[in-house]
mmCIF file of N, CA, C and O in Angstrom:
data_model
loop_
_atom_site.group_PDB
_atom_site.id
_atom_site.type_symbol
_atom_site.label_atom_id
_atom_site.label_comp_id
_atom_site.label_asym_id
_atom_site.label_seq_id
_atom_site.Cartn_x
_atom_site.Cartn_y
_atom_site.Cartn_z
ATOM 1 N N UNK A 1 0.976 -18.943 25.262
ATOM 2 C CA UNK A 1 1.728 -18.782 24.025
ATOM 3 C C UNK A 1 1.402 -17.434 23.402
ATOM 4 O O UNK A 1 0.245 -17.091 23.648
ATOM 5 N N UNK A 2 2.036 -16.648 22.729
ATOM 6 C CA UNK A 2 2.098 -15.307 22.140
ATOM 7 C C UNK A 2 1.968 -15.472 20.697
ATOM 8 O O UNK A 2 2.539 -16.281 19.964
ATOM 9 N N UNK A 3 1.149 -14.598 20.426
ATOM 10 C CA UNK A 3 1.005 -14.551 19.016
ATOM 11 C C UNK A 3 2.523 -13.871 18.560
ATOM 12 O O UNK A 3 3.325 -13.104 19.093
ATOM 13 N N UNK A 4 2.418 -14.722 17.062
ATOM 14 C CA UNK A 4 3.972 -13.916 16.498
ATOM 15 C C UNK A 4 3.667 -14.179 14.901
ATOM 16 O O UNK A 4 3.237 -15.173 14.316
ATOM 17 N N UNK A 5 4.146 -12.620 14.349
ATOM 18 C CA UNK A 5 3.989 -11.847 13.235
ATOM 19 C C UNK A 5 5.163 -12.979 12.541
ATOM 20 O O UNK A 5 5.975 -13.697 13.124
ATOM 21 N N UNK A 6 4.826 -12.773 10.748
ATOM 22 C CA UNK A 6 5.488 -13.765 10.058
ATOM 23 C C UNK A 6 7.071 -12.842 9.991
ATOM 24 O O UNK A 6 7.201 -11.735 9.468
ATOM 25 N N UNK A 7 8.085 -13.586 10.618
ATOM 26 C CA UNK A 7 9.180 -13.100 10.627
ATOM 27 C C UNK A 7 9.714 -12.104 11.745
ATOM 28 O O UNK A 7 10.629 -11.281 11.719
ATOM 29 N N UNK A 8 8.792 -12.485 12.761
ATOM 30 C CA UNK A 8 8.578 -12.197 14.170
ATOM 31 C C UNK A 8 8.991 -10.685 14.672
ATOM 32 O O UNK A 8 8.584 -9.715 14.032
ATOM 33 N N UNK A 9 9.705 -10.543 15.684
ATOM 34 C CA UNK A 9 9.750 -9.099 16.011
ATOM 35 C C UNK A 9 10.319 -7.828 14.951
ATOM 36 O O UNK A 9 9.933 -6.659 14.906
ATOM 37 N N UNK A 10 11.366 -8.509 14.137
ATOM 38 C CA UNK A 10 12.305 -8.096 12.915
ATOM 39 C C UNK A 10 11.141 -8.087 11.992
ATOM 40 O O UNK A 10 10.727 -6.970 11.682
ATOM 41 N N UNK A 11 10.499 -9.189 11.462
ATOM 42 C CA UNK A 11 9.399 -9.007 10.308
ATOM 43 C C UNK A 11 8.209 -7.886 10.881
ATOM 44 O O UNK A 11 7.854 -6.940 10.178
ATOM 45 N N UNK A 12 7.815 -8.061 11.852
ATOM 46 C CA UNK A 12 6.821 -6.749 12.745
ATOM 47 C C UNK A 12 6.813 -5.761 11.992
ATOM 48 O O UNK A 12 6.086 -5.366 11.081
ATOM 49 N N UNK A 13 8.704 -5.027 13.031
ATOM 50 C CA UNK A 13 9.470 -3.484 12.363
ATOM 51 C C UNK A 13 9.214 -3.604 10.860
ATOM 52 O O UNK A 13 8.293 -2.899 10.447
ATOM 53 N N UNK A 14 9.668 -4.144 10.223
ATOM 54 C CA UNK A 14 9.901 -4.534 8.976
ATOM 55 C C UNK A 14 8.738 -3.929 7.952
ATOM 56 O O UNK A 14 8.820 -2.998 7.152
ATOM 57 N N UNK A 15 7.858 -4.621 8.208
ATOM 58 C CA UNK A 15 6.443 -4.328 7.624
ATOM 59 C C UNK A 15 6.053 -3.186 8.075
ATOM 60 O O UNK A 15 5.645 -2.559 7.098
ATOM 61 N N UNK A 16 5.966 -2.655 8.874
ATOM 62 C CA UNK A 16 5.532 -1.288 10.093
ATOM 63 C C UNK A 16 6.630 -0.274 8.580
ATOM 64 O O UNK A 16 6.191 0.526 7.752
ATOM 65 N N UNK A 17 7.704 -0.648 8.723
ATOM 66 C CA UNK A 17 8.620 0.577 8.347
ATOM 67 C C UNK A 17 8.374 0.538 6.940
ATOM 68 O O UNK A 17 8.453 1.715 6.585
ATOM 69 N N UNK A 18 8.071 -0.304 5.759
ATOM 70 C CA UNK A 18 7.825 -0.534 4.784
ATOM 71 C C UNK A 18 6.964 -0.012 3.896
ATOM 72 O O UNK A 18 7.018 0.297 2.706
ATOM 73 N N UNK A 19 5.748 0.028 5.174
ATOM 74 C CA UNK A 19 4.441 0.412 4.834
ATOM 75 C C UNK A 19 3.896 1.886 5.233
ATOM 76 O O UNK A 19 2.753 2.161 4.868
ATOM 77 N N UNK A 20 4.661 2.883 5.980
ATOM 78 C CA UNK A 20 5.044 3.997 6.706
ATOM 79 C C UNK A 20 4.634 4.985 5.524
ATOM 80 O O UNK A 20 5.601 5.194 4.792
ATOM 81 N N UNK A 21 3.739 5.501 5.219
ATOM 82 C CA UNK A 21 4.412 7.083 4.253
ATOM 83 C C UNK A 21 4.568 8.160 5.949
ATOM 84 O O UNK A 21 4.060 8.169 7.071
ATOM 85 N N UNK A 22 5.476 8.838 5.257
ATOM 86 C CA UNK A 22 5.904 9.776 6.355
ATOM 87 C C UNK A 22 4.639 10.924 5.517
ATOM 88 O O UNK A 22 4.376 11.017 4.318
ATOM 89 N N UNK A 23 4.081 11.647 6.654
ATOM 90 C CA UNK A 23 2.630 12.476 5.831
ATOM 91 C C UNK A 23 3.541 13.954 5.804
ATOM 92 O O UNK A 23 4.351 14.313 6.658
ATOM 93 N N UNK A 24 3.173 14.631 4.645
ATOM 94 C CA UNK A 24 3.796 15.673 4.118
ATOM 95 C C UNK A 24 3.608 16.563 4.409
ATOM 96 O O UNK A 24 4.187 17.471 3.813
ATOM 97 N N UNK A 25 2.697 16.890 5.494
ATOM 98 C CA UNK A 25 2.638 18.130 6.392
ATOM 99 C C UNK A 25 4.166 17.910 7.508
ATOM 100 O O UNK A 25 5.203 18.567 7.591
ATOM 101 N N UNK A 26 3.791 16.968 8.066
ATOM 102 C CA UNK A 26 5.472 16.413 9.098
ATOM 103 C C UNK A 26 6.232 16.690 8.830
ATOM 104 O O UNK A 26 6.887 17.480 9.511
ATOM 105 N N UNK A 27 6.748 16.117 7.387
ATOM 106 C CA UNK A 27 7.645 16.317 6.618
ATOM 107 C C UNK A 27 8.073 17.965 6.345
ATOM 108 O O UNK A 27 9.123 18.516 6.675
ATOM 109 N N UNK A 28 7.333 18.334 5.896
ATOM 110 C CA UNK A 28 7.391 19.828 5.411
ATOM 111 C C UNK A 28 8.063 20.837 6.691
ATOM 112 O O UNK A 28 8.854 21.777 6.614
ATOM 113 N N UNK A 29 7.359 20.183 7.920
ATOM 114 C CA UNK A 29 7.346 21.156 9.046
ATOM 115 C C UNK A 29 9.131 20.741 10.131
ATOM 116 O O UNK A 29 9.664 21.490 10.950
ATOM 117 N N UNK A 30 9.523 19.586 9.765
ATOM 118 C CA UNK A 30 10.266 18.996 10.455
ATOM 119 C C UNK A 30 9.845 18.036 11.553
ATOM 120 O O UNK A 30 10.732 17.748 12.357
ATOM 121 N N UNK A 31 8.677 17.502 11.726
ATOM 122 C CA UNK A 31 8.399 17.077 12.782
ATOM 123 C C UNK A 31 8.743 15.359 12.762
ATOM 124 O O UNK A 31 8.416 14.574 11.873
ATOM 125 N N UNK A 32 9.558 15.025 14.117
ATOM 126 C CA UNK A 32 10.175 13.653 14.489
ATOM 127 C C UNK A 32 9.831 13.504 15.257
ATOM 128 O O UNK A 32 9.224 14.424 15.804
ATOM 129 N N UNK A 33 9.969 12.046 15.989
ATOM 130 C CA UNK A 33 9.536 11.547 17.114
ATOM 131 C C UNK A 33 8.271 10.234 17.103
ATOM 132 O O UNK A 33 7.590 10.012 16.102
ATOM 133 N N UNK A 34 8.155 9.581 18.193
ATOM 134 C CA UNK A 34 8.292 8.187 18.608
ATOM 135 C C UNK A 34 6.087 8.143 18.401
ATOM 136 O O UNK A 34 5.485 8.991 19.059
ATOM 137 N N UNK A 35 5.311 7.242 17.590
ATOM 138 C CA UNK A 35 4.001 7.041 17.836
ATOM 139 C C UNK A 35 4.024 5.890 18.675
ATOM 140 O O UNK A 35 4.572 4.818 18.421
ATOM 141 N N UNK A 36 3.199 6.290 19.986
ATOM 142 C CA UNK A 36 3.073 4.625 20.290
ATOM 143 C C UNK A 36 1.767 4.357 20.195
ATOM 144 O O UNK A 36 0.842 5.101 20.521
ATOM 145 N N UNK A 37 1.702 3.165 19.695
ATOM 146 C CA UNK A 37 -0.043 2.478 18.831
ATOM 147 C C UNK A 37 0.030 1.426 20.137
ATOM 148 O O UNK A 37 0.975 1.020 20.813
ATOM 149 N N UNK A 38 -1.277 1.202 20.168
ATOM 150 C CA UNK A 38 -1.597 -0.437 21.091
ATOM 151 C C UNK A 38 -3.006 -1.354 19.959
ATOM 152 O O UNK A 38 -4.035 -0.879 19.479
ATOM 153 N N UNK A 39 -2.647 -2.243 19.907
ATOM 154 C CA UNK A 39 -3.508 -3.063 19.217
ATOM 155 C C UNK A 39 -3.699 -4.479 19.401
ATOM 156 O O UNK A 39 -2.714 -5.206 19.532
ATOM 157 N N UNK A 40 -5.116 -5.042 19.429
ATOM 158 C CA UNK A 40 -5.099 -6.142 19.705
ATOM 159 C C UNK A 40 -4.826 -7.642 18.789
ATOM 160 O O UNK A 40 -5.816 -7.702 18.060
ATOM 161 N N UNK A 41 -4.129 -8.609 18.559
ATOM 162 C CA UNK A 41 -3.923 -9.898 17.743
ATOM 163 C C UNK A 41 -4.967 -10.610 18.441
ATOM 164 O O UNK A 41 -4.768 -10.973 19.600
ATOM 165 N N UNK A 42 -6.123 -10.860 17.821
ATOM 166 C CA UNK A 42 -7.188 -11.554 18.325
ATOM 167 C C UNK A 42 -7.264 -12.799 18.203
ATOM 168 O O UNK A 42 -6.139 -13.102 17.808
ATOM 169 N N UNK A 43 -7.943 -13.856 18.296
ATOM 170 C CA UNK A 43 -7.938 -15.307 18.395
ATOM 171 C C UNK A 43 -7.789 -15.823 16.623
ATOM 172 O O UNK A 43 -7.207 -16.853 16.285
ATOM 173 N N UNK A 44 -8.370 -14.969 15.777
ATOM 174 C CA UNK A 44 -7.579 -15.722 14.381
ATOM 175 C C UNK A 44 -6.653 -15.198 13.947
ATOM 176 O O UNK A 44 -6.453 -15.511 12.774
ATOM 177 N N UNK A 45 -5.580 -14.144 14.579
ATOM 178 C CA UNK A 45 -4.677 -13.759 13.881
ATOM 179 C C UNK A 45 -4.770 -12.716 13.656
ATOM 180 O O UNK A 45 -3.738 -12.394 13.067
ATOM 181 N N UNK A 46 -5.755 -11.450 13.810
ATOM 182 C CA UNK A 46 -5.996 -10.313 12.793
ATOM 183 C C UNK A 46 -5.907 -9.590 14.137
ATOM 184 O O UNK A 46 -6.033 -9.902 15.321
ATOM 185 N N UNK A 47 -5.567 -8.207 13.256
ATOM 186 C CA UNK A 47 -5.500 -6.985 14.154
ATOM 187 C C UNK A 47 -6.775 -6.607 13.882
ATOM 188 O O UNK A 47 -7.359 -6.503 12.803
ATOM 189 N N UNK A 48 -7.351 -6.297 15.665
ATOM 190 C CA UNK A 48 -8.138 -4.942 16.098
ATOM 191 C C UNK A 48 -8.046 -3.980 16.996
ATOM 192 O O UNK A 48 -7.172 -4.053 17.861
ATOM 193 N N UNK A 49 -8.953 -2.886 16.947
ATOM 194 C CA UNK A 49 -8.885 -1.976 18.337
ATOM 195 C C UNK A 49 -7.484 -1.551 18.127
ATOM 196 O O UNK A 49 -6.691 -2.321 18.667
ATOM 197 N N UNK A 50 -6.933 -0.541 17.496
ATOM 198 C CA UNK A 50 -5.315 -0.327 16.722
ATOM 199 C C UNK A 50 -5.919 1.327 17.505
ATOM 200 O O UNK A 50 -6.948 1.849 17.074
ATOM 201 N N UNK A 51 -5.196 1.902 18.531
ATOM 202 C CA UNK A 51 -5.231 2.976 18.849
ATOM 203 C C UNK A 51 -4.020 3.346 19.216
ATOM 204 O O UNK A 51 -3.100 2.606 19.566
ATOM 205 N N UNK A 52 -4.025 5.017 19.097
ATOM 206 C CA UNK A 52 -2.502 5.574 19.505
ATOM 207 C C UNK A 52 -2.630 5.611 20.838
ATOM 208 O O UNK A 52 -3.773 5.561 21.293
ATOM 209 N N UNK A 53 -1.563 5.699 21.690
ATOM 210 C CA UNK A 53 -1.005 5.635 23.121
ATOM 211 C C UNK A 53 -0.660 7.132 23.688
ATOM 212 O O UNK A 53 -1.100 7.819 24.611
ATOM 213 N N UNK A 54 0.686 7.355 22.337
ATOM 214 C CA UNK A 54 1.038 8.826 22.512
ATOM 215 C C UNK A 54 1.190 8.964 21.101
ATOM 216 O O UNK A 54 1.252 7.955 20.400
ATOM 217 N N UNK A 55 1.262 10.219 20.564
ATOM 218 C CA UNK A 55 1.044 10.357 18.946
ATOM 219 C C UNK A 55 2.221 12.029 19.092
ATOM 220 O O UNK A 55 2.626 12.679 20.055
ATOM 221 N N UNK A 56 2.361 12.128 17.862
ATOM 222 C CA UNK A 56 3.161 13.426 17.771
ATOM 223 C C UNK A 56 2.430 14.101 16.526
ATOM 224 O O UNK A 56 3.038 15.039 16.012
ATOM 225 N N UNK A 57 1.291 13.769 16.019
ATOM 226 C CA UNK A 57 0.513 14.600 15.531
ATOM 227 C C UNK A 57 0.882 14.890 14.252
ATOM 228 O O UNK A 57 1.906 14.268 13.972
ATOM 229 N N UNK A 58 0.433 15.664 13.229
ATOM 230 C CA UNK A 58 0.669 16.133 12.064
ATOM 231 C C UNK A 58 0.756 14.848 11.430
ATOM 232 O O UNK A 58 1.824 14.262 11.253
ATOM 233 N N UNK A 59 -0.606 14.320 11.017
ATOM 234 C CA UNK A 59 -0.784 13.131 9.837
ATOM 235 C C UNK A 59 -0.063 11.924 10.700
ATOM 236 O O UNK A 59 -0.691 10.892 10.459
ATOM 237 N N UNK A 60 0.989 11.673 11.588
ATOM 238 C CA UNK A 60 1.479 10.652 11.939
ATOM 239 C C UNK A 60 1.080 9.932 12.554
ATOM 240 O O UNK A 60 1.605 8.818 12.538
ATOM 241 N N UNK A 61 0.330 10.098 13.124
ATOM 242 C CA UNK A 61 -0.568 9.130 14.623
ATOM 243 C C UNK A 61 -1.679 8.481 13.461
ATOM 244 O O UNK A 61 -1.766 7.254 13.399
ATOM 245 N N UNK A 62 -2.385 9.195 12.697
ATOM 246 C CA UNK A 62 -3.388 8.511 11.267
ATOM 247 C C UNK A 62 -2.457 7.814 10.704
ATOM 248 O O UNK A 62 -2.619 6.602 10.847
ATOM 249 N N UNK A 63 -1.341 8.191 9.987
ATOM 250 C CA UNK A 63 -0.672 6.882 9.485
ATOM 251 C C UNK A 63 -0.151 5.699 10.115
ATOM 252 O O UNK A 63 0.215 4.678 9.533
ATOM 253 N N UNK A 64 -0.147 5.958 11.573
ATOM 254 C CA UNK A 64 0.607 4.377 12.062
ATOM 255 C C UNK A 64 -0.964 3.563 12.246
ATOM 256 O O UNK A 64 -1.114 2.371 11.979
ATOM 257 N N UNK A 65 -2.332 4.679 12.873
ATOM 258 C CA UNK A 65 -3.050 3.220 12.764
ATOM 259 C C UNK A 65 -3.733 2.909 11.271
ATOM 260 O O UNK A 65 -4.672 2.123 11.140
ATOM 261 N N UNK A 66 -3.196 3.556 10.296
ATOM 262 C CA UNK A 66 -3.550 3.092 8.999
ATOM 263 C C UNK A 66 -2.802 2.145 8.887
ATOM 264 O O UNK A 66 -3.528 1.151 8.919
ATOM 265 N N UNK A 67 -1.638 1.805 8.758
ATOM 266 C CA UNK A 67 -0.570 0.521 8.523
ATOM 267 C C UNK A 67 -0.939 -0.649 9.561
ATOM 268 O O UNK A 67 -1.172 -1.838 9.349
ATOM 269 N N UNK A 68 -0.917 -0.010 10.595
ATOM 270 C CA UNK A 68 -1.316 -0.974 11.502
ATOM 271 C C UNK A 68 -2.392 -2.035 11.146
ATOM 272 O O UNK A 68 -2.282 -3.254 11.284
ATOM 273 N N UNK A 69 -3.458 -1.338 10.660
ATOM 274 C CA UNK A 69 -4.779 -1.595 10.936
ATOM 275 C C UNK A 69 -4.999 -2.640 9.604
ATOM 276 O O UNK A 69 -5.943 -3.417 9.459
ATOM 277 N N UNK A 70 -3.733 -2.411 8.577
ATOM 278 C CA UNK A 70 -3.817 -3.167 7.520
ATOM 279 C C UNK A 70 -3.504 -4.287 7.501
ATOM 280 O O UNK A 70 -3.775 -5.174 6.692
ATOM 281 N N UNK A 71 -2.587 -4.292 8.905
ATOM 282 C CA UNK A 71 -1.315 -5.526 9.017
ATOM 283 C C UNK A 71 -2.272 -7.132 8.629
ATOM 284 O O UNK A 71 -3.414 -7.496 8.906
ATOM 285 N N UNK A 72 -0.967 -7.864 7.767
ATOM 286 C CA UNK A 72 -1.422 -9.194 7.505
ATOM 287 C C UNK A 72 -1.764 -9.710 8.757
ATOM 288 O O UNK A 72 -1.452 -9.287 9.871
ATOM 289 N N UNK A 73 -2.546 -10.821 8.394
ATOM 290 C CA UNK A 73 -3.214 -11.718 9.236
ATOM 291 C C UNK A 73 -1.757 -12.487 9.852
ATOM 292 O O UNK A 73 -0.856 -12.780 9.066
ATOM 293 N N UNK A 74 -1.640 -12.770 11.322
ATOM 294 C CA UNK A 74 -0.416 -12.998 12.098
ATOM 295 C C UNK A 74 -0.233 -14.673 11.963
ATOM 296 O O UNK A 74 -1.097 -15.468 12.330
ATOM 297 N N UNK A 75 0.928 -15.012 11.426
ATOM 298 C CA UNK A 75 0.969 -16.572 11.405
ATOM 299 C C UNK A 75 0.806 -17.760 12.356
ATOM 300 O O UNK A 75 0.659 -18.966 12.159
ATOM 301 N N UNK A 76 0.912 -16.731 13.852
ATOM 302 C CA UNK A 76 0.781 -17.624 14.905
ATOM 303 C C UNK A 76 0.002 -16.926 15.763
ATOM 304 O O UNK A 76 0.343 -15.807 16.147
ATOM 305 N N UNK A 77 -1.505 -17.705 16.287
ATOM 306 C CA UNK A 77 -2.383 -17.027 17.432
ATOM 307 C C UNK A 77 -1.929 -17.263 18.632
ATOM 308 O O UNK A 77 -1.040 -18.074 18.891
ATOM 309 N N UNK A 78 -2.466 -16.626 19.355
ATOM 310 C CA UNK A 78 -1.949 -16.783 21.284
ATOM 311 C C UNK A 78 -3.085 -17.851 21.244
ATOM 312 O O UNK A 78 -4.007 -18.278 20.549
ATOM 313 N N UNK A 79 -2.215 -18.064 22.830
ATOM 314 C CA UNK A 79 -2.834 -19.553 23.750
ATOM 315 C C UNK A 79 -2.745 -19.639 24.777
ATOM 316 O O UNK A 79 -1.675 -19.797 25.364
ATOM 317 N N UNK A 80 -3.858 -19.560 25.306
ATOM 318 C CA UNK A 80 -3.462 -19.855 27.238
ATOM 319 C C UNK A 80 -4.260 -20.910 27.693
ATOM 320 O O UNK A 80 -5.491 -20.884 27.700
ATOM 321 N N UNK A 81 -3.483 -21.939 28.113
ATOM 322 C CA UNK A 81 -4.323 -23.250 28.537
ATOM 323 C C UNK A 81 -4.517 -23.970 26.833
ATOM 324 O O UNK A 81 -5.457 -24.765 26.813
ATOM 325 N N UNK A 82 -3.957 -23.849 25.763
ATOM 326 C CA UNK A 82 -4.527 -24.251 24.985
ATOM 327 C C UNK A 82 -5.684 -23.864 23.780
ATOM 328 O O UNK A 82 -6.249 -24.328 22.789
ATOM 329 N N UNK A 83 -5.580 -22.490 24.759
ATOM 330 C CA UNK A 83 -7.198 -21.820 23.904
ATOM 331 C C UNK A 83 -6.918 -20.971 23.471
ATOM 332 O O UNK A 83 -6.225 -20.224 24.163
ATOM 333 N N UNK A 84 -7.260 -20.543 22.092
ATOM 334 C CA UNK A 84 -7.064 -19.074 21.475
ATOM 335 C C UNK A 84 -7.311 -18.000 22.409
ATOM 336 O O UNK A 84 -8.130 -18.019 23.328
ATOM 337 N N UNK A 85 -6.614 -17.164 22.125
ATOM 338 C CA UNK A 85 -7.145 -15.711 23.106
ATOM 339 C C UNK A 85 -7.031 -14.656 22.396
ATOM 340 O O UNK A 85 -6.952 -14.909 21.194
ATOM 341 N N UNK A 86 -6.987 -13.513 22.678
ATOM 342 C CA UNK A 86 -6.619 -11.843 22.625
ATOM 343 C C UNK A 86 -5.643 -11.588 22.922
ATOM 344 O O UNK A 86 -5.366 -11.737 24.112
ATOM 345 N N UNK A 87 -4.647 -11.085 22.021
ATOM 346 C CA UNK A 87 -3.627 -10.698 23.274
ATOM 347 C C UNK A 87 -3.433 -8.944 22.357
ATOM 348 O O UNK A 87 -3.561 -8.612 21.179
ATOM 349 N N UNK A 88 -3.074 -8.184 23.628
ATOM 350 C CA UNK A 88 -2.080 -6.776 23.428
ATOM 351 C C UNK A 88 -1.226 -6.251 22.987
ATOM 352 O O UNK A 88 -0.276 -6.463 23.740
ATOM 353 N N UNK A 89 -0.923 -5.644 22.177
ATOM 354 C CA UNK A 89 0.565 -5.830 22.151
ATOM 355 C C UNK A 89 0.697 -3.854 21.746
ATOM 356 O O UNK A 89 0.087 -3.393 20.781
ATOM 357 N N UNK A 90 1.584 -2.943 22.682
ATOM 358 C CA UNK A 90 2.288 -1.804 22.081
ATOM 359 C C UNK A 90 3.488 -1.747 21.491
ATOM 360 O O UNK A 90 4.326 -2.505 21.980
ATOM 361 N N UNK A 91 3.730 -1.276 20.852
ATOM 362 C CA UNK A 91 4.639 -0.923 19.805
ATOM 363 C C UNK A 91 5.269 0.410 19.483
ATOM 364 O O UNK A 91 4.418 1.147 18.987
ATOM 365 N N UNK A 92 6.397 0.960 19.580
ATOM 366 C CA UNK A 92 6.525 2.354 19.123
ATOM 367 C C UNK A 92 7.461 2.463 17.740
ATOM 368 O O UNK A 92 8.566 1.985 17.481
ATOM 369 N N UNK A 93 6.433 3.399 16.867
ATOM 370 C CA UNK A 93 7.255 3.775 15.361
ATOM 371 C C UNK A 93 7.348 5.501 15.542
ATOM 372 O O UNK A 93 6.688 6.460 15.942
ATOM 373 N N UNK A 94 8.833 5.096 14.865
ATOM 374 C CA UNK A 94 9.714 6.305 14.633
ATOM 375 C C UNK A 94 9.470 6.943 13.556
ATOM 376 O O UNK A 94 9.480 6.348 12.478
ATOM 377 N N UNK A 95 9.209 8.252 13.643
ATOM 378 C CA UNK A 95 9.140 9.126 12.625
ATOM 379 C C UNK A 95 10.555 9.631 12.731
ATOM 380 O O UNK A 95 10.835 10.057 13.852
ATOM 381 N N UNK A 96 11.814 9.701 11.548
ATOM 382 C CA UNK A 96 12.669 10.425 11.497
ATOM 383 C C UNK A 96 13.276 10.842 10.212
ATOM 384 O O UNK A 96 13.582 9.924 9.452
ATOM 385 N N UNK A 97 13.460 11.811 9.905
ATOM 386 C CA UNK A 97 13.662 12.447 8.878
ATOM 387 C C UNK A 97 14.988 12.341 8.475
ATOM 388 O O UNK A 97 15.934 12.700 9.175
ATOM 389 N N UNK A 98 15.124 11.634 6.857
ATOM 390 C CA UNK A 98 16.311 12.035 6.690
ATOM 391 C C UNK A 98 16.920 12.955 5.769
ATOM 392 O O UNK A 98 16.210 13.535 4.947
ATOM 393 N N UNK A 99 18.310 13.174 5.825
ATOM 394 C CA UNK A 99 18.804 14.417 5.180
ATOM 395 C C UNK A 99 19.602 14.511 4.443
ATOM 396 O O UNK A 99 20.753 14.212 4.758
ATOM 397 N N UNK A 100 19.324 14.911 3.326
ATOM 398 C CA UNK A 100 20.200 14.242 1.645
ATOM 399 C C UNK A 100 20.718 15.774 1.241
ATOM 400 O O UNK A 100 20.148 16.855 1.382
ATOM 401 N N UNK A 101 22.040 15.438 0.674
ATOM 402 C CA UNK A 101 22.276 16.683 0.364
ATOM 403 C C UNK A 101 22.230 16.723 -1.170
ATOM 404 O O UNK A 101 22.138 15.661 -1.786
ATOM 405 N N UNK A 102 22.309 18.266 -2.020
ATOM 406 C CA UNK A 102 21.599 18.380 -3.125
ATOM 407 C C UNK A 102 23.275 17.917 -3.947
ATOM 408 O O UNK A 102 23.358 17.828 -5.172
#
């Protein structure tokens, strides 16, 4: 059985994108593109071990495992055979800039 976030893959993004500051060096410079974090949902629910995969740098790779690392406790633990476990899970957040006119 797989652990699953309250409001599952949609609630995940959701919270991930919510909780996002885009860091103001990025911003400033134009910089977009994809962080991928890996982190573990451990046997009560909680995230650990929240590391980047691939990062695009400038404050962004620090802010996804800051959000990450905050994430609520997960409503449903994994199970194999019945038994709590560890499980993995990667993820990729989008840095993209948007563009408002004056």
């Amino acid at each position: 059985e797989m652990p699953e976030f309250d409001g599952g893959a949609k609630g995940l993004m959701k919270y991930v994108g919510q909780n996002i500051v885009y860091p103001s060096v990025a911003r400033e410079i134009g910089i977009e593109g994809i962080v991928y974090v890996s982190f573990v949902v451990n046997e009560t629910g909680n995230v650990e071990n929240a590391k980047v995969i691939k990062g695009i740098g400038y404050g962004c790779d620090e802010e996804v495992i800051r959000v990450v690392s905050k994430m609520p406790r997960w409503k449903k633990i994994g199970k194999n055979a019945g038994h709590p476990v560890k499980v993995r899970f990667n993820i990729p957040v989008s840095f993209k800039l948007r563009w408002t006119s004056l």
